[in-house]
CSV table of C-alpha atoms and ligand atoms in Angstrom, one decimal:
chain,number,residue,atom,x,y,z
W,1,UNK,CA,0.0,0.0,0.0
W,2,UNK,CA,1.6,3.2,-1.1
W,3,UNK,CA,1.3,5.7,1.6
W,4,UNK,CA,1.8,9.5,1.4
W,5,UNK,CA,5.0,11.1,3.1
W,6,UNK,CA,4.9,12.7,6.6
W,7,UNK,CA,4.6,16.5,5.7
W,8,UNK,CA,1.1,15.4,3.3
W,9,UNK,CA,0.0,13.9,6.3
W,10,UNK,CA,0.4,16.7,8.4
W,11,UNK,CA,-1.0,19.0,5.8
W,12,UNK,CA,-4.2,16.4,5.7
W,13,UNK,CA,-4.6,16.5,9.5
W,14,UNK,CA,-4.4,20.3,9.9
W,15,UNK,CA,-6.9,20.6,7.2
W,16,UNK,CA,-10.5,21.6,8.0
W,17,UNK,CA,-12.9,18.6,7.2
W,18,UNK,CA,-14.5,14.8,7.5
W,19,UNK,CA,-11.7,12.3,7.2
W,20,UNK,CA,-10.2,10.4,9.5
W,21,UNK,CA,-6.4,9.8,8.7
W,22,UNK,CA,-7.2,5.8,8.6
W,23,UNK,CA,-9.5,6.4,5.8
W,24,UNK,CA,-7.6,9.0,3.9
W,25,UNK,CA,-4.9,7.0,3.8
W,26,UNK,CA,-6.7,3.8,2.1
W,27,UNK,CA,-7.8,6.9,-0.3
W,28,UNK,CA,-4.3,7.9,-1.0
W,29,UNK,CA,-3.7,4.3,-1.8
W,30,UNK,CA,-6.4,4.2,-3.6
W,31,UNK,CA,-5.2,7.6,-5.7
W,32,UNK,CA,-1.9,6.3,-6.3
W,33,UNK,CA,-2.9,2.5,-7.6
W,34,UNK,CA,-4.6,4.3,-10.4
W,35,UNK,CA,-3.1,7.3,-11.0
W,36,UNK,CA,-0.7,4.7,-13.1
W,37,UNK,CA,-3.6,4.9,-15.5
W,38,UNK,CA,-2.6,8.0,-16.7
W,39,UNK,CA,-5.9,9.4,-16.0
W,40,UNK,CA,-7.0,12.3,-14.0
W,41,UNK,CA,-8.5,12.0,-10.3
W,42,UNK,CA,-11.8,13.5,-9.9
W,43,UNK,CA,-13.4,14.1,-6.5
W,44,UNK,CA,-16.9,15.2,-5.7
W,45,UNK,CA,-17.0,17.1,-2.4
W,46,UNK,CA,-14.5,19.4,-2.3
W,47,UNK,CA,-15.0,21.2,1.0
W,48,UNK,CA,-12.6,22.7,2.8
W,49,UNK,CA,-9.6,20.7,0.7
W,50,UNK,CA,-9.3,17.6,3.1
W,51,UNK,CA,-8.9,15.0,1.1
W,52,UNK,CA,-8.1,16.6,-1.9
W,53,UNK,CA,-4.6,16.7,-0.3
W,54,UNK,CA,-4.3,13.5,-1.0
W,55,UNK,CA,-5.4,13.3,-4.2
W,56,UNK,CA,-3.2,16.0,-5.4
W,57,UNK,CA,-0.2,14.8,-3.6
W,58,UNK,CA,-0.7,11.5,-6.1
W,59,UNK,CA,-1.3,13.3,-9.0
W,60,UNK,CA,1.5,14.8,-8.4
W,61,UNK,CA,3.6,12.0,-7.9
W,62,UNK,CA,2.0,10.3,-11.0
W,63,UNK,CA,2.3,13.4,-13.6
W,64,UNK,CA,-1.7,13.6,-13.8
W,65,UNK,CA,-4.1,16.0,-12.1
W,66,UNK,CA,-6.6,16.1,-9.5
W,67,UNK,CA,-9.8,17.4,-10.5
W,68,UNK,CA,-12.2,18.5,-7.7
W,69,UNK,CA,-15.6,19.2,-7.9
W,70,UNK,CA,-18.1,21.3,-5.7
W,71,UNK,CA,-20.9,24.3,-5.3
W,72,UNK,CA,-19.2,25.0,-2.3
W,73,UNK,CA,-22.6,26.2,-0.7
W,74,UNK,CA,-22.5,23.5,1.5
W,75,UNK,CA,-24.3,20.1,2.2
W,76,UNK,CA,-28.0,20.0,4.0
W,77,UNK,CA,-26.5,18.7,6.9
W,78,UNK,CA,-23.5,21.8,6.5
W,79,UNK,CA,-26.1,24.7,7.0
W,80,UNK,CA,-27.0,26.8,10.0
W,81,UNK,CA,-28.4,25.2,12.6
W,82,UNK,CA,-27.7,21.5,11.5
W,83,UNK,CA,-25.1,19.1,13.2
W,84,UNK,CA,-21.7,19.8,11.0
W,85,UNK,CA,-22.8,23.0,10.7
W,86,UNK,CA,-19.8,25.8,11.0
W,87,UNK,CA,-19.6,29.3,11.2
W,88,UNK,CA,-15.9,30.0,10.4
W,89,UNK,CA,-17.0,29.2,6.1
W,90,UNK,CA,-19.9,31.6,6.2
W,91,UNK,CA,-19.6,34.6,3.8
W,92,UNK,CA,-21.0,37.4,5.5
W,93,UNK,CA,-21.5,39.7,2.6
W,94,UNK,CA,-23.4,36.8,1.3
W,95,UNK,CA,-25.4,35.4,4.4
W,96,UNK,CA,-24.3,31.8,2.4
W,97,UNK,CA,-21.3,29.1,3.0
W,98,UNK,CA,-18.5,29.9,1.2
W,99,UNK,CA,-15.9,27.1,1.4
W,100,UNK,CA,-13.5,28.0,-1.6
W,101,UNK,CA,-11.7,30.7,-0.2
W,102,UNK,CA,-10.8,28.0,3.0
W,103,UNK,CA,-9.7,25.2,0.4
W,104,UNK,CA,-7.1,27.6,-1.6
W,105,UNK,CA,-5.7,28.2,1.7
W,106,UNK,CA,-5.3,24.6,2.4
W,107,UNK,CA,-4.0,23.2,-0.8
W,108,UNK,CA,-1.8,26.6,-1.0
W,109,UNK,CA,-0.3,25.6,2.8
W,110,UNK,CA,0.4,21.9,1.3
W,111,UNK,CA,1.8,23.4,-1.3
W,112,UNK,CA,-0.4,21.4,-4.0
W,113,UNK,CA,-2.4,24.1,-6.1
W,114,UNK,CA,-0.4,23.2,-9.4
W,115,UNK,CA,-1.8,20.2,-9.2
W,116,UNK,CA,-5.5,20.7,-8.7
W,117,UNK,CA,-8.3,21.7,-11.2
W,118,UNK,CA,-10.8,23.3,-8.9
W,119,UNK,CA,-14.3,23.5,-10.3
W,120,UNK,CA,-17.0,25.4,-8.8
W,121,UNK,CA,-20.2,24.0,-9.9
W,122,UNK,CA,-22.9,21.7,-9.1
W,123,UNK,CA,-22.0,18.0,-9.8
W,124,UNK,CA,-24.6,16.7,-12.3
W,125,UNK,CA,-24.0,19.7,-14.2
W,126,UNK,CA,-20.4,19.7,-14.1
W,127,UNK,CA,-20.6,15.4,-15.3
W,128,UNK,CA,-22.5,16.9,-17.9
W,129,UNK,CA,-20.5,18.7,-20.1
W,130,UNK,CA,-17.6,16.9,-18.9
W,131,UNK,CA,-15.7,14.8,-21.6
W,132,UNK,CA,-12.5,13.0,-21.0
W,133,UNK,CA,-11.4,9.5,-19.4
W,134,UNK,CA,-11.0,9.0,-15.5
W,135,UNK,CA,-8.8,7.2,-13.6
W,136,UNK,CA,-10.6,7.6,-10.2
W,137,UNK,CA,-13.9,8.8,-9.2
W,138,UNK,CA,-13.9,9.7,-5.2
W,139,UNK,CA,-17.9,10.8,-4.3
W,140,UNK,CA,-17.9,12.6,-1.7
W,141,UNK,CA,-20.9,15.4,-1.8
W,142,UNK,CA,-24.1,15.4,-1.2
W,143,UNK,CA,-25.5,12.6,1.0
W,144,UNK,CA,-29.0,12.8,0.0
W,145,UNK,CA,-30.5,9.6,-2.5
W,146,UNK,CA,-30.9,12.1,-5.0
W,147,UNK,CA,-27.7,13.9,-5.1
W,148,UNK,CA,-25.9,10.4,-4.1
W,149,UNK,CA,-27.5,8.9,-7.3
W,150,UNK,CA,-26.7,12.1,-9.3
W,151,UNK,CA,-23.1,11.7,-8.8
W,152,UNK,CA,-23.3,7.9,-9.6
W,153,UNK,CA,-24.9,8.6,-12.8
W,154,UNK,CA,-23.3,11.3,-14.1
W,155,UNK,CA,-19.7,9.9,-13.2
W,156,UNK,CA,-19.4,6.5,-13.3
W,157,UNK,CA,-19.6,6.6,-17.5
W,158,UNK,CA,-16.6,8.8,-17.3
W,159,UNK,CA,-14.1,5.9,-15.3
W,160,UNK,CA,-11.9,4.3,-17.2
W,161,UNK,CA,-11.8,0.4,-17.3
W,162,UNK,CA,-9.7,-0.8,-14.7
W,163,UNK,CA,-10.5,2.3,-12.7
W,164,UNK,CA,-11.6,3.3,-9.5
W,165,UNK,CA,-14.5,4.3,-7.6
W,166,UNK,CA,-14.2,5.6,-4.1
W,167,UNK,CA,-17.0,6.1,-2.0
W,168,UNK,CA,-16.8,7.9,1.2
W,169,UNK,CA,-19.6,7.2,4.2
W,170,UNK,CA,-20.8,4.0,3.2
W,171,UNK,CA,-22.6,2.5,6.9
W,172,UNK,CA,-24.3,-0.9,5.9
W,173,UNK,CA,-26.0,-0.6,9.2
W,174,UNK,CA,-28.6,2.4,9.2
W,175,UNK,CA,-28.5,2.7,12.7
W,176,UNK,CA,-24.5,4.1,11.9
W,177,UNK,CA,-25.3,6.7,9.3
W,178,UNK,CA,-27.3,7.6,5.9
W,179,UNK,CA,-28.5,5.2,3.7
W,180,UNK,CA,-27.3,6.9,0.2
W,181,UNK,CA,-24.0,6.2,-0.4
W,182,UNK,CA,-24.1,2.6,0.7
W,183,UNK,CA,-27.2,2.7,-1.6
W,184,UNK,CA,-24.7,3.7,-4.8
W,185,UNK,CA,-22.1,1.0,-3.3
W,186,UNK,CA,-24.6,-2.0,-3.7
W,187,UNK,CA,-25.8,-0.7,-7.0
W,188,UNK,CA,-22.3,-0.2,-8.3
W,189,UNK,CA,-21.7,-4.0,-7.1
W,190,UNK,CA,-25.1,-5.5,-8.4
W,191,UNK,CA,-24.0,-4.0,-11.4
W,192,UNK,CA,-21.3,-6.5,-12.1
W,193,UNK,CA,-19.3,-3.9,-13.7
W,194,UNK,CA,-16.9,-3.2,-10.4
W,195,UNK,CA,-15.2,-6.0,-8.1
W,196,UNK,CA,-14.1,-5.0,-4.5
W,197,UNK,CA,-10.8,-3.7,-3.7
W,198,UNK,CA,-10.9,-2.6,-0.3
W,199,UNK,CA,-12.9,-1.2,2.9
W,200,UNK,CA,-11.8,1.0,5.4
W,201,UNK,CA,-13.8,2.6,8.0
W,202,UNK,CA,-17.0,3.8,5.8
W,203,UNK,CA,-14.9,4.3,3.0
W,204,UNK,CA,-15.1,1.8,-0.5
W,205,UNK,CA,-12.6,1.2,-2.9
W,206,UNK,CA,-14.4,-1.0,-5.8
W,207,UNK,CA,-12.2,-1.5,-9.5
W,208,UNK,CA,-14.3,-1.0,-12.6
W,209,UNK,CA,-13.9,-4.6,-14.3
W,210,UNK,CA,-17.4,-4.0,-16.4
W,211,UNK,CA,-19.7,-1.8,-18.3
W,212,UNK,CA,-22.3,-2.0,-15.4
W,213,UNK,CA,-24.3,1.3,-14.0
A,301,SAH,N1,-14.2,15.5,0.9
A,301,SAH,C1,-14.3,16.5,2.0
A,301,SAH,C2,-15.7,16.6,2.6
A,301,SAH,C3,-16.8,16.9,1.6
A,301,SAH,S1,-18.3,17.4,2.4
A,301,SAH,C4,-13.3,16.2,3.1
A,301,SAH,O1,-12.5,15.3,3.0
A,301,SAH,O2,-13.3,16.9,4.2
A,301,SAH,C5,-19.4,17.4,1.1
A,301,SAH,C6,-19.2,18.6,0.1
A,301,SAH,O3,-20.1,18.3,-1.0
A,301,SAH,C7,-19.7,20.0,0.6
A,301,SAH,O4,-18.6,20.9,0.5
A,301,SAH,C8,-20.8,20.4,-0.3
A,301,SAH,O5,-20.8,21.7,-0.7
A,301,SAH,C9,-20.6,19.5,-1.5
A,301,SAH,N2,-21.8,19.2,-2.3
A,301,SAH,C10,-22.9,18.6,-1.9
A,301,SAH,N3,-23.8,18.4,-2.9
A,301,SAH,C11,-23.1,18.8,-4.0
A,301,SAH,C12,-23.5,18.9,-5.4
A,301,SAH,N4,-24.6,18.4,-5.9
A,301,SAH,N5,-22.6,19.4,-6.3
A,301,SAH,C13,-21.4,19.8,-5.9
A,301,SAH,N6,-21.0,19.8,-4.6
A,301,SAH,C14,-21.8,19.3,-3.7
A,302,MG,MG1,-17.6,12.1,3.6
């Protein structure tokens, strides 16, 4: 398992955001098995640059990019007055979230930005217009079915064959989180176009061995 050097994970654990280290570091193992694709990494969920760390940090390594994807409006369960709710990545002048300015800080402290494509942008629209070949598709956005389904749908055509999907907050057992993204994990497995690589914490690593959706 290829893991990232000391100063990335220091960079990754100052960072504002939801990962613990044990999961971000089967995602940077994840990031650098197929950046040898030659493909770009896409994530959806940028937030406050977390895990992107990682994602650039293998790019880097592997000559591709990181691409990273979010509205950066926040999730529902972001916003005022619900549980992950915080006030530090409010714009005032705006009354709104505002978590870009707080992720070019962070990938500008790891010392990454060259190696990151941020795109502001809602991620069914973004998979849209989007055209090229993946290497890795990391969802991590919206935890609602439909936005959970969204990102499935509109991503999962892009990943390359031997690929990988990455999907962050996957709890089998409702009574340990939301049902969505384990929702997207089954169907991505029922499909019989991926094969499982590995599970760490809530996080799934599954290798596209199919044309399944
Ligand atoms: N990967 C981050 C956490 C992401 S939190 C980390 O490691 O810390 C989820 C993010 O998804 C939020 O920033 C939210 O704004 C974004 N998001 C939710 N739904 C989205 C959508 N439909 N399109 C783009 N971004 C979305
Ligand atoms: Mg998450």
């Amino acid at each position: 398992m290829t893991t990232p050097k000391p100063d990335i994970v220091a960079a990754f654990e100052e960072a504002k955001g939801f990962m613990p280290r044990h999961e971000g570091l089967a995602l940077y193992a994840a990031a650098a098995d197929s950046a040898r694709l030659g493909l770009p990494l896409l994530e959806v969920g940028t937030y406050c640059g977390r895990s992107t760390i990682l994602l650039a940090d293998a790019a880097r390594q592997a000559g591709v990019m990181a691409i990273t994807v979010d509205h950066h409006r926040g999730s529902e369960e972001q916003q005022p007055g619900w549980e992950y709710h915080d006030p530090s990545v409010v714009d005032p002048a705006v009354g709104r979230m505002d978590t870009l300015p707080t992720f070019r800080r962070t990938l500008h402290a790891a010392g990454l930005e060259e190696h990151v494509i941020a795109v502001v942008g809602r991620s069914p629209q973004v998979a849209a217009v989007w055209g090229g070949e993946l290497g890795l598709v990391f969802i991590d956005g919206g935890h609602t079915d439909e936005h959970a389904t969204a990102d499935y749908e509109g991503w999962v055509p892009h990943l390359a064959d031997g690929g990988l999907l990455v999907i962050h907050d996957v709890f089998p057992d409702p009574a340990d989180g939301g049902q969505a993204p384990y929702r997207i994990y089954r169907r991505a497995l029922d499909s019989g176009g991926f094969s499982e690589v590995s599970a760490t914490g809530s996080l799934r690593v599954l290798r596209r061995t199919g044309a399944g959706l």
